[in-house]
């Protein structure tokens, strides 16, 4: 048989979430007409699904449960296809894999502090409702910043990755946990927590800053005020308020009245 007569297996996505449906297409080099395409799972010689050819291709629509069979959610499953007409059976197609992702309940994220200088670190804890889990992942917005232990220290440098130097960098931190080391299962995202990296070296004069956060974040800021002192004696003081009441985030120079000498 010529290589050109080999069917080709195409999948709509290499991974789906549990509960979703995906399309698997077996394309044929020749419109044989009247035969069937057969789909095989893993290394089994038993036909998993079959459907009639329709103009050079066969389409299979399968739910995540059908894809997995008896395999647990979080598994990666591999498929091939062939074409069968009367006494003729083609060689098998290429192999393609599909990962069926699972999800778990959201963790809780807690922080040891809400203000950091560029040399500081913050202790973060991602608490799973399932108890001990394989690993945790931490995110600033959509950016992955760390993974591994679920209770760890994150440095300001990790939190500011890909960001340009700034006087005041807000960080919206979330986490996920992965309960099994060998299955592709991840939790829903945690609650988000806002913190700020304050870099006094970015200014040459003392500043007063006002920032606002959602009301559900206010309790985490304690006294809602923090002052940092630079190497040249300049200070930056940040006041935190409710976003509903304050809409602008501003930093203004502190103007000191000078008293003329001799008076």
Short mmCIF file of C-alpha atoms in Angstrom, two decimals:
data_model
loop_
_atom_site.label_atom_id
_atom_site.label_comp_id
_atom_site.label_asym_id
_atom_site.label_seq_id
_atom_site.Cartn_x
_atom_site.Cartn_y
_atom_site.Cartn_z
CA UNK A 1 0.00 0.00 0.00
CA UNK A 2 1.25 3.47 -0.86
CA UNK A 3 1.96 5.94 1.87
CA UNK A 4 -0.43 8.42 0.24
CA UNK A 5 -3.32 6.05 1.04
CA UNK A 6 -2.78 6.41 4.77
CA UNK A 7 -5.67 8.17 6.58
CA UNK A 8 -4.91 11.22 8.69
CA UNK A 9 -6.41 11.85 12.12
CA UNK A 10 -7.21 15.47 13.08
CA UNK A 11 -8.51 16.59 16.47
CA UNK A 12 -10.19 19.92 17.18
CA UNK A 13 -8.12 20.45 20.33
CA UNK A 14 -5.37 18.59 22.16
CA UNK A 15 -7.14 19.20 25.48
CA UNK A 16 -10.69 19.79 26.70
CA UNK A 17 -12.39 20.28 30.06
CA UNK A 18 -14.39 17.47 31.62
CA UNK A 19 -17.99 17.88 30.43
CA UNK A 20 -17.09 19.28 27.00
CA UNK A 21 -17.44 17.64 23.58
CA UNK A 22 -14.79 17.51 20.86
CA UNK A 23 -14.59 16.66 17.16
CA UNK A 24 -12.24 14.02 15.79
CA UNK A 25 -11.88 13.84 12.00
CA UNK A 26 -10.43 10.96 9.98
CA UNK A 27 -9.48 12.28 6.53
CA UNK A 28 -9.03 9.98 3.53
CA UNK A 29 -6.77 10.40 0.49
CA UNK A 30 -9.41 8.84 -1.79
CA UNK A 31 -13.22 9.13 -1.83
CA UNK A 32 -13.80 5.39 -1.61
CA UNK A 33 -17.57 5.71 -1.19
CA UNK A 34 -19.65 3.30 0.85
CA UNK A 35 -17.11 2.31 3.46
CA UNK A 36 -16.62 3.26 7.08
CA UNK A 37 -13.95 4.93 9.17
CA UNK A 38 -13.04 3.18 12.38
CA UNK A 39 -11.68 4.89 15.47
CA UNK A 40 -9.40 3.08 17.93
CA UNK A 41 -8.48 4.10 21.47
CA UNK A 42 -5.00 3.50 22.91
CA UNK A 43 -3.47 0.23 21.65
CA UNK A 44 -6.73 -1.68 21.53
CA UNK A 45 -7.56 -3.63 18.35
CA UNK A 46 -11.23 -3.38 19.23
CA UNK A 47 -13.10 -0.73 17.23
CA UNK A 48 -14.02 2.13 19.55
CA UNK A 49 -16.37 3.99 17.15
CA UNK A 50 -17.17 3.80 13.48
CA UNK A 51 -19.04 6.04 11.06
CA UNK A 52 -19.72 6.20 7.32
CA UNK A 53 -17.40 8.12 5.03
CA UNK A 54 -18.74 11.35 3.55
CA UNK A 55 -16.55 12.92 0.86
CA UNK A 56 -13.00 12.11 1.88
CA UNK A 57 -13.63 12.34 5.61
CA UNK A 58 -15.41 10.92 8.64
CA UNK A 59 -16.36 12.99 11.68
CA UNK A 60 -16.73 11.69 15.24
CA UNK A 61 -18.32 13.87 17.96
CA UNK A 62 -17.40 12.57 21.39
CA UNK A 63 -18.06 13.75 24.94
CA UNK A 64 -15.26 13.84 27.50
CA UNK A 65 -16.77 10.79 29.22
CA UNK A 66 -16.79 8.84 25.95
CA UNK A 67 -13.18 9.83 25.32
CA UNK A 68 -12.07 8.64 28.76
CA UNK A 69 -14.03 5.39 29.05
CA UNK A 70 -12.90 3.87 32.35
CA UNK A 71 -9.90 6.17 32.67
CA UNK A 72 -10.04 8.84 35.37
CA UNK A 73 -10.60 12.51 34.64
CA UNK A 74 -7.24 14.17 34.09
CA UNK A 75 -5.93 11.41 31.81
CA UNK A 76 -4.48 11.77 28.33
CA UNK A 77 -5.98 9.35 25.81
CA UNK A 78 -4.55 8.45 22.39
CA UNK A 79 -6.46 7.62 19.18
CA UNK A 80 -5.89 6.30 15.67
CA UNK A 81 -8.26 5.61 12.78
CA UNK A 82 -8.43 3.48 9.64
CA UNK A 83 -10.77 2.99 6.66
CA UNK A 84 -12.66 -0.25 5.96
CA UNK A 85 -14.56 -1.26 2.79
CA UNK A 86 -15.64 -4.87 2.23
CA UNK A 87 -12.38 -6.87 2.31
CA UNK A 88 -10.15 -3.81 2.21
CA UNK A 89 -8.71 -2.18 5.33
CA UNK A 90 -6.27 0.72 5.17
CA UNK A 91 -3.24 1.09 7.37
CA UNK A 92 -3.81 3.00 10.58
CA UNK A 93 -3.48 6.75 10.74
CA UNK A 94 -1.14 8.89 12.79
CA UNK A 95 -1.62 8.89 16.57
CA UNK A 96 -3.19 11.91 18.30
CA UNK A 97 -3.70 12.48 22.03
CA UNK A 98 -6.41 14.31 23.97
CA UNK A 99 -6.12 15.44 27.60
CA UNK A 100 -9.38 15.71 29.55
CA UNK A 101 -8.79 18.30 32.25
CA UNK A 102 -10.63 18.08 35.55
CA UNK A 103 -11.31 20.73 38.17
CA UNK A 104 -11.52 20.90 41.96
CA UNK A 105 -13.04 23.41 44.42
CA UNK A 106 -11.35 26.79 44.83
CA UNK A 107 -8.60 27.23 47.44
CA UNK A 108 -8.24 30.15 49.83
CA UNK A 109 -5.30 32.53 49.38
CA UNK A 110 -3.81 34.46 52.31
CA UNK A 111 -0.89 36.94 52.50
CA UNK A 112 1.38 37.92 55.37
CA UNK A 113 1.57 41.56 54.23
CA UNK A 114 0.19 43.98 51.63
CA UNK A 115 3.10 46.41 51.10
CA UNK A 116 6.59 45.44 49.97
CA UNK A 117 9.78 47.23 49.01
CA UNK A 118 11.81 45.85 46.05
CA UNK A 119 14.01 43.90 48.52
CA UNK A 120 11.12 42.37 50.48
CA UNK A 121 9.19 39.13 50.19
CA UNK A 122 5.68 38.12 51.20
CA UNK A 123 4.56 34.79 52.66
CA UNK A 124 1.67 33.37 50.64
CA UNK A 125 -0.48 30.37 51.52
CA UNK A 126 -2.80 28.57 49.12
CA UNK A 127 -5.13 26.45 51.27
CA UNK A 128 -6.88 23.54 49.56
CA UNK A 129 -10.23 22.29 50.93
CA UNK A 130 -9.02 18.76 50.07
CA UNK A 131 -6.10 18.81 52.49
CA UNK A 132 -2.54 18.09 51.26
CA UNK A 133 -2.16 18.40 47.46
CA UNK A 134 0.60 17.76 44.92
CA UNK A 135 1.48 21.38 44.15
CA UNK A 136 0.23 24.96 44.02
CA UNK A 137 0.63 27.63 41.36
CA UNK A 138 0.60 31.39 41.94
CA UNK A 139 -0.42 34.05 39.43
CA UNK A 140 -0.18 37.82 39.07
CA UNK A 141 -3.22 38.44 36.91
CA UNK A 142 -2.75 35.90 34.10
CA UNK A 143 1.03 35.66 34.57
CA UNK A 144 2.42 32.57 36.29
CA UNK A 145 4.96 33.63 38.94
CA UNK A 146 5.73 30.47 40.97
CA UNK A 147 4.76 26.86 41.63
CA UNK A 148 5.57 24.10 44.08
CA UNK A 149 4.95 24.33 47.82
CA UNK A 150 1.55 25.74 48.77
CA UNK A 151 3.04 27.90 51.53
CA UNK A 152 6.08 29.86 50.39
CA UNK A 153 7.77 33.24 50.14
CA UNK A 154 7.43 35.29 46.95
CA UNK A 155 9.92 38.06 46.35
CA UNK A 156 9.09 41.48 44.95
CA UNK A 157 11.14 40.56 41.89
CA UNK A 158 8.92 37.53 41.24
CA UNK A 159 5.78 39.62 41.65
CA UNK A 160 7.07 42.36 39.33
CA UNK A 161 8.21 40.02 36.53
CA UNK A 162 7.73 41.57 33.04
CA UNK A 163 6.83 44.93 34.57
CA UNK A 164 8.76 48.18 34.06
CA UNK A 165 10.18 49.81 37.23
CA UNK A 166 7.53 51.95 38.91
CA UNK A 167 7.00 53.83 42.14
CA UNK A 168 3.85 51.85 42.99
CA UNK A 169 3.02 48.51 41.39
CA UNK A 170 -0.37 46.94 42.24
CA UNK A 171 -0.32 43.14 42.21
CA UNK A 172 -3.52 41.09 41.90
CA UNK A 173 -2.48 37.67 43.23
CA UNK A 174 -4.41 34.38 42.91
CA UNK A 175 -3.52 30.70 43.19
CA UNK A 176 -4.59 27.24 42.04
CA UNK A 177 -3.69 23.79 43.35
CA UNK A 178 -3.09 20.54 41.51
CA UNK A 179 -4.35 17.63 43.67
CA UNK A 180 -2.72 14.73 41.78
CA UNK A 181 0.88 14.52 40.52
CA UNK A 182 0.03 12.28 37.53
CA UNK A 183 -3.42 13.55 36.47
CA UNK A 184 -4.25 16.82 34.74
CA UNK A 185 -6.60 18.24 37.38
CA UNK A 186 -6.46 21.84 38.60
CA UNK A 187 -8.61 23.76 41.00
CA UNK A 188 -10.79 26.71 40.21
CA UNK A 189 -8.91 29.98 40.94
CA UNK A 190 -8.74 31.23 44.52
CA UNK A 191 -10.00 34.51 45.85
CA UNK A 192 -7.80 37.37 44.66
CA UNK A 193 -5.63 39.44 46.98
CA UNK A 194 -4.23 42.88 46.18
CA UNK A 195 -0.80 44.01 47.37
CA UNK A 196 1.58 46.82 46.35
CA UNK A 197 5.31 46.89 45.60
CA UNK A 198 6.60 50.35 46.56
CA UNK A 199 9.95 51.42 45.08
CA UNK A 200 11.09 54.70 46.67
CA UNK A 201 14.19 54.78 44.43
CA UNK A 202 11.91 55.86 41.58
CA UNK A 203 11.39 59.34 43.09
CA UNK A 204 13.70 62.15 44.19
CA UNK A 205 11.29 63.85 46.58
CA UNK A 206 8.92 62.77 49.32
CA UNK A 207 5.44 61.74 48.18
CA UNK A 208 1.96 61.15 49.54
CA UNK A 209 0.03 58.51 47.63
CA UNK A 210 -3.65 57.59 47.67
CA UNK A 211 -4.74 54.22 46.30
CA UNK A 212 -8.13 52.55 46.26
CA UNK A 213 -9.15 48.88 46.38
CA UNK A 214 -12.38 46.92 46.38
CA UNK A 215 -14.15 46.88 49.73
CA UNK A 216 -13.54 43.12 50.17
CA UNK A 217 -9.77 43.83 50.14
CA UNK A 218 -9.71 46.62 52.73
CA UNK A 219 -9.50 44.42 55.85
CA UNK A 220 -6.23 42.91 54.65
CA UNK A 221 -4.49 46.29 54.74
CA UNK A 222 -4.81 46.69 58.51
CA UNK A 223 -4.23 50.37 59.33
CA UNK A 224 -4.39 51.15 55.60
CA UNK A 225 -1.24 53.26 55.66
CA UNK A 226 2.40 52.44 54.95
CA UNK A 227 5.57 54.56 54.74
CA UNK A 228 8.84 53.67 53.06
CA UNK A 229 12.08 55.65 53.37
CA UNK A 230 14.58 55.94 50.50
CA UNK A 231 18.36 55.97 50.62
CA UNK A 232 18.44 59.77 50.34
CA UNK A 233 15.87 60.32 53.06
CA UNK A 234 12.84 60.81 50.84
CA UNK A 235 9.65 59.17 52.11
CA UNK A 236 6.61 57.77 50.35
CA UNK A 237 3.44 57.28 52.36
CA UNK A 238 0.54 55.31 50.90
CA UNK A 239 -3.04 55.66 52.12
CA UNK A 240 -5.55 52.96 51.10
CA UNK A 241 -9.27 53.68 50.72
CA UNK A 242 -12.46 52.10 49.42
CA UNK A 243 -12.67 52.17 45.63
CA UNK A 244 -16.34 53.13 45.78
CA UNK A 245 -15.43 56.31 47.64
CA UNK A 246 -12.13 57.06 45.88
CA UNK A 247 -11.74 56.52 42.14
CA UNK A 248 -8.25 57.92 41.44
CA UNK A 249 -4.86 56.55 42.41
CA UNK A 250 -2.51 59.52 42.82
CA UNK A 251 0.94 60.30 44.19
CA UNK A 252 1.70 63.96 44.94
CA UNK A 253 4.97 65.61 46.10
CA UNK A 254 5.08 66.83 49.70
CA UNK A 255 5.67 70.61 49.65
CA UNK A 256 7.55 71.92 52.70
CA UNK A 257 7.30 75.64 53.55
CA UNK A 258 10.76 77.17 54.01
CA UNK A 259 11.31 79.79 56.75
CA UNK A 260 13.83 82.51 55.71
CA UNK A 261 16.90 82.72 57.96
CA UNK A 262 17.27 85.65 60.30
CA UNK A 263 13.61 85.78 61.24
#
